[in-house]
mmCIF file of C-alpha atoms and ligand atoms in Angstrom:
data_model
loop_
_atom_site.group_PDB
_atom_site.id
_atom_site.type_symbol
_atom_site.label_atom_id
_atom_site.label_comp_id
_atom_site.label_asym_id
_atom_site.label_seq_id
_atom_site.Cartn_x
_atom_site.Cartn_y
_atom_site.Cartn_z
ATOM 1 C CA MET V 97 -2.887 5.718 -15.337
ATOM 2 C CA GLN V 98 0.407 4.316 -14.220
ATOM 3 C CA ASN V 99 0.588 1.571 -11.668
ATOM 4 C CA TYR V 100 1.578 3.187 -8.347
ATOM 5 C CA GLN V 101 4.326 0.412 -8.194
ATOM 6 C CA ASP V 102 6.162 2.214 -10.875
ATOM 7 C CA LEU V 103 5.760 5.413 -9.314
ATOM 8 C CA LEU V 104 6.789 5.244 -5.762
ATOM 9 C CA SER V 105 10.068 6.037 -4.467
ATOM 10 C CA GLU V 106 9.617 5.228 -0.938
ATOM 11 C CA ILE V 107 6.822 4.031 1.582
ATOM 12 C CA LEU V 108 7.188 6.821 4.532
ATOM 13 C CA ILE V 109 4.293 6.062 6.604
ATOM 14 C CA ASP V 110 3.218 2.446 6.411
ATOM 15 C CA SER V 111 -0.167 1.706 6.978
ATOM 16 C CA GLU V 112 0.854 -0.018 10.629
ATOM 17 C CA LYS V 113 2.076 3.084 11.949
ATOM 18 C CA LEU V 114 -0.463 5.510 10.213
ATOM 19 C CA GLN V 115 -3.312 3.284 11.843
ATOM 20 C CA ALA V 116 -1.655 3.178 15.466
ATOM 21 C CA ARG V 117 -1.230 7.360 15.067
ATOM 22 C CA VAL V 118 -4.863 7.784 14.334
ATOM 23 C CA LYS V 119 -5.642 5.528 17.142
ATOM 24 C CA GLU V 120 -3.536 7.849 19.910
ATOM 25 C CA LEU V 121 -5.461 11.205 18.071
ATOM 26 C CA GLY V 122 -8.580 9.535 18.308
ATOM 27 C CA ALA V 123 -7.638 8.448 21.713
ATOM 28 C CA GLN V 124 -6.503 12.561 22.698
ATOM 29 C CA ILE V 125 -9.584 13.963 20.941
ATOM 30 C CA SER V 126 -11.789 11.534 23.192
ATOM 31 C CA ALA V 127 -10.575 12.681 26.054
ATOM 32 C CA ASP V 128 -10.807 16.532 25.236
ATOM 33 C CA TYR V 129 -13.887 16.363 24.474
ATOM 34 C CA PRO V 130 -15.563 14.496 27.028
ATOM 35 C CA ASP V 131 -19.273 15.937 27.125
ATOM 36 C CA GLY V 132 -19.367 14.638 23.649
ATOM 37 C CA ASP V 133 -21.055 17.468 21.268
ATOM 38 C CA LEU V 134 -18.381 17.254 18.634
ATOM 39 C CA LEU V 135 -18.067 18.277 14.859
ATOM 40 C CA LEU V 136 -16.254 16.577 12.331
ATOM 41 C CA ILE V 137 -15.473 18.483 9.404
ATOM 42 C CA CYS V 138 -13.705 16.737 6.881
ATOM 43 C CA ILE V 139 -12.333 18.601 3.784
ATOM 44 C CA LEU V 140 -13.033 16.600 0.509
ATOM 45 C CA ARG V 141 -11.472 14.924 -0.831
ATOM 46 C CA GLY V 142 -8.066 14.068 0.569
ATOM 47 C CA GLY V 143 -9.455 14.067 4.664
ATOM 48 C CA VAL V 144 -11.681 11.483 3.846
ATOM 49 C CA PRO V 145 -10.020 8.027 4.600
ATOM 50 C CA PHE V 146 -7.869 9.755 7.848
ATOM 51 C CA MET V 147 -11.694 10.978 9.053
ATOM 52 C CA VAL V 148 -13.474 7.876 8.764
ATOM 53 C CA ASP V 149 -10.422 6.231 10.795
ATOM 54 C CA LEU V 150 -10.248 8.881 12.779
ATOM 55 C CA SER V 151 -13.977 8.842 13.486
ATOM 56 C CA ARG V 152 -14.492 5.474 14.164
ATOM 57 C CA SER V 153 -11.846 5.672 17.173
ATOM 58 C CA ILE V 154 -13.324 8.660 18.740
ATOM 59 C CA THR V 155 -15.240 7.195 21.443
ATOM 60 C CA VAL V 156 -17.155 10.334 22.546
ATOM 61 C CA PRO V 157 -20.822 11.099 20.381
ATOM 62 C CA HIS V 158 -19.580 13.256 17.292
ATOM 63 C CA LYS V 159 -21.077 14.703 13.951
ATOM 64 C CA MET V 160 -19.751 14.731 10.799
ATOM 65 C CA ASP V 161 -20.025 17.011 7.689
ATOM 66 C CA PHE V 162 -18.335 17.757 4.962
ATOM 67 C CA MET V 163 -16.887 20.299 2.736
ATOM 68 C CA ALA V 164 -14.855 21.158 -0.789
ATOM 69 C CA VAL V 165 -12.479 24.250 -1.277
ATOM 70 C CA SER V 166 -10.375 24.543 -3.920
ATOM 71 C CA SER V 167 -7.314 26.453 -4.042
ATOM 72 C CA TYR V 168 -5.084 23.986 -6.609
ATOM 73 C CA GLY V 169 -6.463 24.748 -10.082
ATOM 74 C CA VAL V 170 -7.284 21.552 -11.403
ATOM 75 C CA GLY V 171 -4.941 19.124 -11.946
ATOM 76 C CA ALA V 172 -2.082 21.899 -10.308
ATOM 77 C CA ARG V 173 -0.212 20.703 -7.041
ATOM 78 C CA GLU V 174 0.705 24.144 -5.673
ATOM 79 C CA SER V 175 -2.076 26.039 -3.761
ATOM 80 C CA THR V 176 -2.614 29.754 -5.507
ATOM 81 C CA GLY V 177 -3.217 31.473 -2.552
ATOM 82 C CA SER V 178 -6.630 31.970 -1.480
ATOM 83 C CA ALA V 179 -9.422 28.838 -1.269
ATOM 84 C CA ARG V 180 -12.572 29.121 -2.559
ATOM 85 C CA VAL V 181 -15.724 27.135 -1.288
ATOM 86 C CA THR V 182 -17.469 24.787 -3.932
ATOM 87 C CA LEU V 183 -19.352 22.724 -1.500
ATOM 88 C CA ASP V 184 -20.580 24.112 1.856
ATOM 89 C CA LEU V 185 -21.732 22.645 4.913
ATOM 90 C CA GLN V 186 -25.117 20.968 5.605
ATOM 91 C CA MET V 187 -24.981 21.620 9.074
ATOM 92 C CA ASP V 188 -25.169 25.303 11.055
ATOM 93 C CA ILE V 189 -22.237 25.193 13.503
ATOM 94 C CA ARG V 190 -23.285 28.369 15.536
ATOM 95 C CA GLY V 191 -22.119 27.568 18.633
ATOM 96 C CA MET V 192 -20.996 23.576 18.166
ATOM 97 C CA GLN V 193 -17.004 22.266 19.037
ATOM 98 C CA VAL V 194 -16.019 22.303 15.317
ATOM 99 C CA LEU V 195 -12.661 20.215 14.599
ATOM 100 C CA LEU V 196 -11.514 20.462 10.961
ATOM 101 C CA VAL V 197 -10.047 17.671 9.681
ATOM 102 C CA GLU V 198 -7.331 17.877 6.504
ATOM 103 C CA ASP V 199 -5.042 15.605 4.862
ATOM 104 C CA ILE V 200 -2.243 17.864 4.771
ATOM 105 C CA VAL V 201 -1.013 21.028 5.568
ATOM 106 C CA ASP V 202 1.406 22.288 3.562
ATOM 107 C CA SER V 203 1.400 26.269 2.274
ATOM 108 C CA GLY V 204 -1.253 26.577 4.961
ATOM 109 C CA HIS V 205 -3.513 29.149 2.698
ATOM 110 C CA THR V 206 -6.085 26.125 2.664
ATOM 111 C CA ILE V 207 -6.932 25.628 6.326
ATOM 112 C CA SER V 208 -6.110 29.273 6.988
ATOM 113 C CA SER V 209 -9.155 30.603 4.484
ATOM 114 C CA VAL V 210 -11.076 27.725 5.951
ATOM 115 C CA LEU V 211 -10.641 29.118 9.106
ATOM 116 C CA ASN V 212 -11.574 32.405 8.647
ATOM 117 C CA MET V 213 -14.722 31.757 6.938
ATOM 118 C CA LEU V 214 -15.875 29.400 9.689
ATOM 119 C CA LYS V 215 -15.417 31.421 12.513
ATOM 120 C CA THR V 216 -17.426 34.023 11.212
ATOM 121 C CA ARG V 217 -19.942 31.236 11.761
ATOM 122 C CA ASN V 218 -19.529 31.765 15.147
ATOM 123 C CA PRO V 219 -18.486 27.748 16.289
ATOM 124 C CA LYS V 220 -18.152 27.561 20.139
ATOM 125 C CA THR V 221 -14.372 26.391 19.173
ATOM 126 C CA LEU V 222 -12.807 25.818 16.299
ATOM 127 C CA LYS V 223 -9.593 23.199 16.189
ATOM 128 C CA VAL V 224 -7.980 21.868 13.396
ATOM 129 C CA CYS V 225 -6.547 18.405 13.211
ATOM 130 C CA ALA V 226 -4.255 17.318 10.021
ATOM 131 C CA LEU V 227 -3.096 14.224 9.394
ATOM 132 C CA LEU V 228 0.739 15.614 7.780
ATOM 133 C CA ASP V 229 2.541 18.974 7.936
ATOM 134 C CA LYS V 230 5.000 20.006 5.851
ATOM 135 C CA PRO V 231 6.353 23.210 7.689
ATOM 136 C CA GLU V 232 9.611 24.186 5.412
ATOM 137 C CA ARG V 233 6.506 25.041 2.484
ATOM 138 C CA ARG V 234 4.577 27.088 5.117
ATOM 139 C CA GLU V 235 3.574 30.281 3.644
ATOM 140 C CA ALA V 236 0.214 31.100 5.716
ATOM 141 C CA HIS V 237 0.584 30.643 10.004
ATOM 142 C CA VAL V 238 -2.026 27.343 10.715
ATOM 143 C CA PRO V 239 -2.288 26.298 14.337
ATOM 144 C CA VAL V 240 -2.664 22.582 14.210
ATOM 145 C CA ASP V 241 -3.642 21.043 17.344
ATOM 146 C CA TYR V 242 -3.698 17.567 16.570
ATOM 147 C CA LEU V 243 -1.042 16.405 14.108
ATOM 148 C CA GLY V 244 -0.070 13.035 12.458
ATOM 149 C CA PHE V 245 3.217 13.188 11.451
ATOM 150 C CA THR V 246 5.614 15.813 10.489
ATOM 151 C CA ILE V 247 6.949 14.847 7.000
ATOM 152 C CA PRO V 248 9.618 16.595 4.495
ATOM 153 C CA ASN V 249 9.264 18.695 1.383
ATOM 154 C CA LYS V 250 8.447 15.492 -0.779
ATOM 155 C CA PHE V 251 5.148 15.148 -2.773
ATOM 156 C CA VAL V 252 3.043 12.424 -1.160
ATOM 157 C CA PHE V 253 0.443 10.160 -2.177
ATOM 158 C CA GLY V 254 -1.744 7.431 -0.684
ATOM 159 C CA TYR V 255 -4.010 7.543 2.305
ATOM 160 C CA GLY V 256 -6.316 10.673 1.020
ATOM 161 C CA LEU V 257 -3.673 12.315 -0.670
ATOM 162 C CA ASP V 258 -3.712 12.295 -4.257
ATOM 163 C CA LEU V 259 -1.598 12.299 -7.569
ATOM 164 C CA ASP V 260 -3.921 13.640 -9.965
ATOM 165 C CA GLU V 261 -6.887 12.493 -8.174
ATOM 166 C CA TYR V 262 -5.689 9.085 -7.809
ATOM 167 C CA TYR V 263 -4.366 6.616 -5.424
ATOM 168 C CA ARG V 264 -5.916 8.481 -2.341
ATOM 169 C CA ASN V 265 -7.343 4.372 -1.667
ATOM 170 C CA LEU V 266 -3.650 3.448 -0.795
ATOM 171 C CA PRO V 267 -3.557 2.481 2.733
ATOM 172 C CA PHE V 268 -0.047 3.876 2.993
ATOM 173 C CA VAL V 269 1.446 7.175 2.731
ATOM 174 C CA GLY V 270 4.237 7.048 0.049
ATOM 175 C CA VAL V 271 6.893 9.747 -1.973
ATOM 176 C CA VAL V 272 5.988 10.018 -5.681
ATOM 177 C CA ASP V 273 9.034 9.727 -7.685
ATOM 178 C CA LEU V 274 7.875 12.538 -10.292
ATOM 179 C CA GLU V 275 10.325 11.777 -12.761
ATOM 180 C CA LYS V 276 8.508 8.355 -13.709
ATOM 181 C CA TYR V 277 5.016 10.189 -13.447
ATOM 182 C CA GLN V 278 3.781 10.432 -16.712
ATOM 183 C CA PRO V 279 0.746 12.353 -16.423
ATOM 184 C CA PRO V 280 -2.635 11.357 -18.021
ATOM 185 C CA THR V 281 -3.231 13.634 -21.857
HETATM 186 P P1 IMP R 408 -2.113 24.257 1.456
HETATM 187 O O1 IMP R 408 -3.361 25.215 0.815
HETATM 188 O O2 IMP R 408 -1.140 24.655 0.151
HETATM 189 O O3 IMP R 408 -1.708 23.707 2.774
HETATM 190 O O4 IMP R 408 -2.471 22.684 0.694
HETATM 191 C C1 IMP R 408 -3.208 21.763 0.717
HETATM 192 C C2 IMP R 408 -3.657 20.965 -0.141
HETATM 193 O O5 IMP R 408 -2.609 20.799 -0.733
HETATM 194 C C3 IMP R 408 -3.850 19.457 0.673
HETATM 195 O O6 IMP R 408 -5.024 19.688 0.815
HETATM 196 C C4 IMP R 408 -3.620 19.011 -0.163
HETATM 197 O O7 IMP R 408 -4.856 18.774 -1.054
HETATM 198 C C5 IMP R 408 -2.718 19.175 -1.326
HETATM 199 N N1 IMP R 408 -1.285 18.781 -1.274
HETATM 200 C C6 IMP R 408 -0.257 19.256 -0.313
HETATM 201 N N2 IMP R 408 0.604 18.788 -0.437
HETATM 202 C C7 IMP R 408 0.209 17.306 -1.365
HETATM 203 C C8 IMP R 408 1.249 15.748 -1.684
HETATM 204 O O8 IMP R 408 2.270 16.046 -1.224
HETATM 205 N N3 IMP R 408 0.405 15.292 -2.170
HETATM 206 C C9 IMP R 408 -0.970 15.476 -2.473
HETATM 207 N N4 IMP R 408 -1.869 16.791 -1.983
HETATM 208 C C10 IMP R 408 -0.620 17.562 -1.718
HETATM 209 MG MG1 MG R 409 -5.296 17.562 -3.334
#
């Protein structure tokens, strides 16, 4: 894999801005769930860095669980429509106040299928927290209750978002220069 410096066309959201916004979201969520009893569900793998930081800035007691869905074929960068659960939750969410934590809402298909699936399990409440939103690409309506940033229609990486599974670790969100990218063979 190439160095990220060779692929980065611009830093869209630097680490300081990300951390400040995550703290604000954490404070807002803490105020909205004063009794705790909150379950954060991280959508693997892109939601991991965001959820870890968010969780540390939430001051009310909460649980965490994880699920994985695939809506992109392996190696693809476009959503195909409906998401398939590849790793299910460990917890029973019946009666829980659930907050889904996702890296980005793009077409909206991933979150929309996850929401439909989780609703059938009768949580007490079900809300969505997304770090990024690319509204220009939306195909399925998704209610985003907590949002970090709205971004333009560009392919981004870092802070959970991957380029062919690499670079989720970058502390910022950057725009990929896809013309300079040589996909691994
Ligand atoms: P949706 O189903 O089209 O909303 O796709 C959401 C998923 O697509 C996210 O969880 C990401 O994994 C992936 N995705 C969408 N846009 C980007 C991007 O710009 N960079 C990296 N991953 C992205
Ligand atoms: Mg992805």
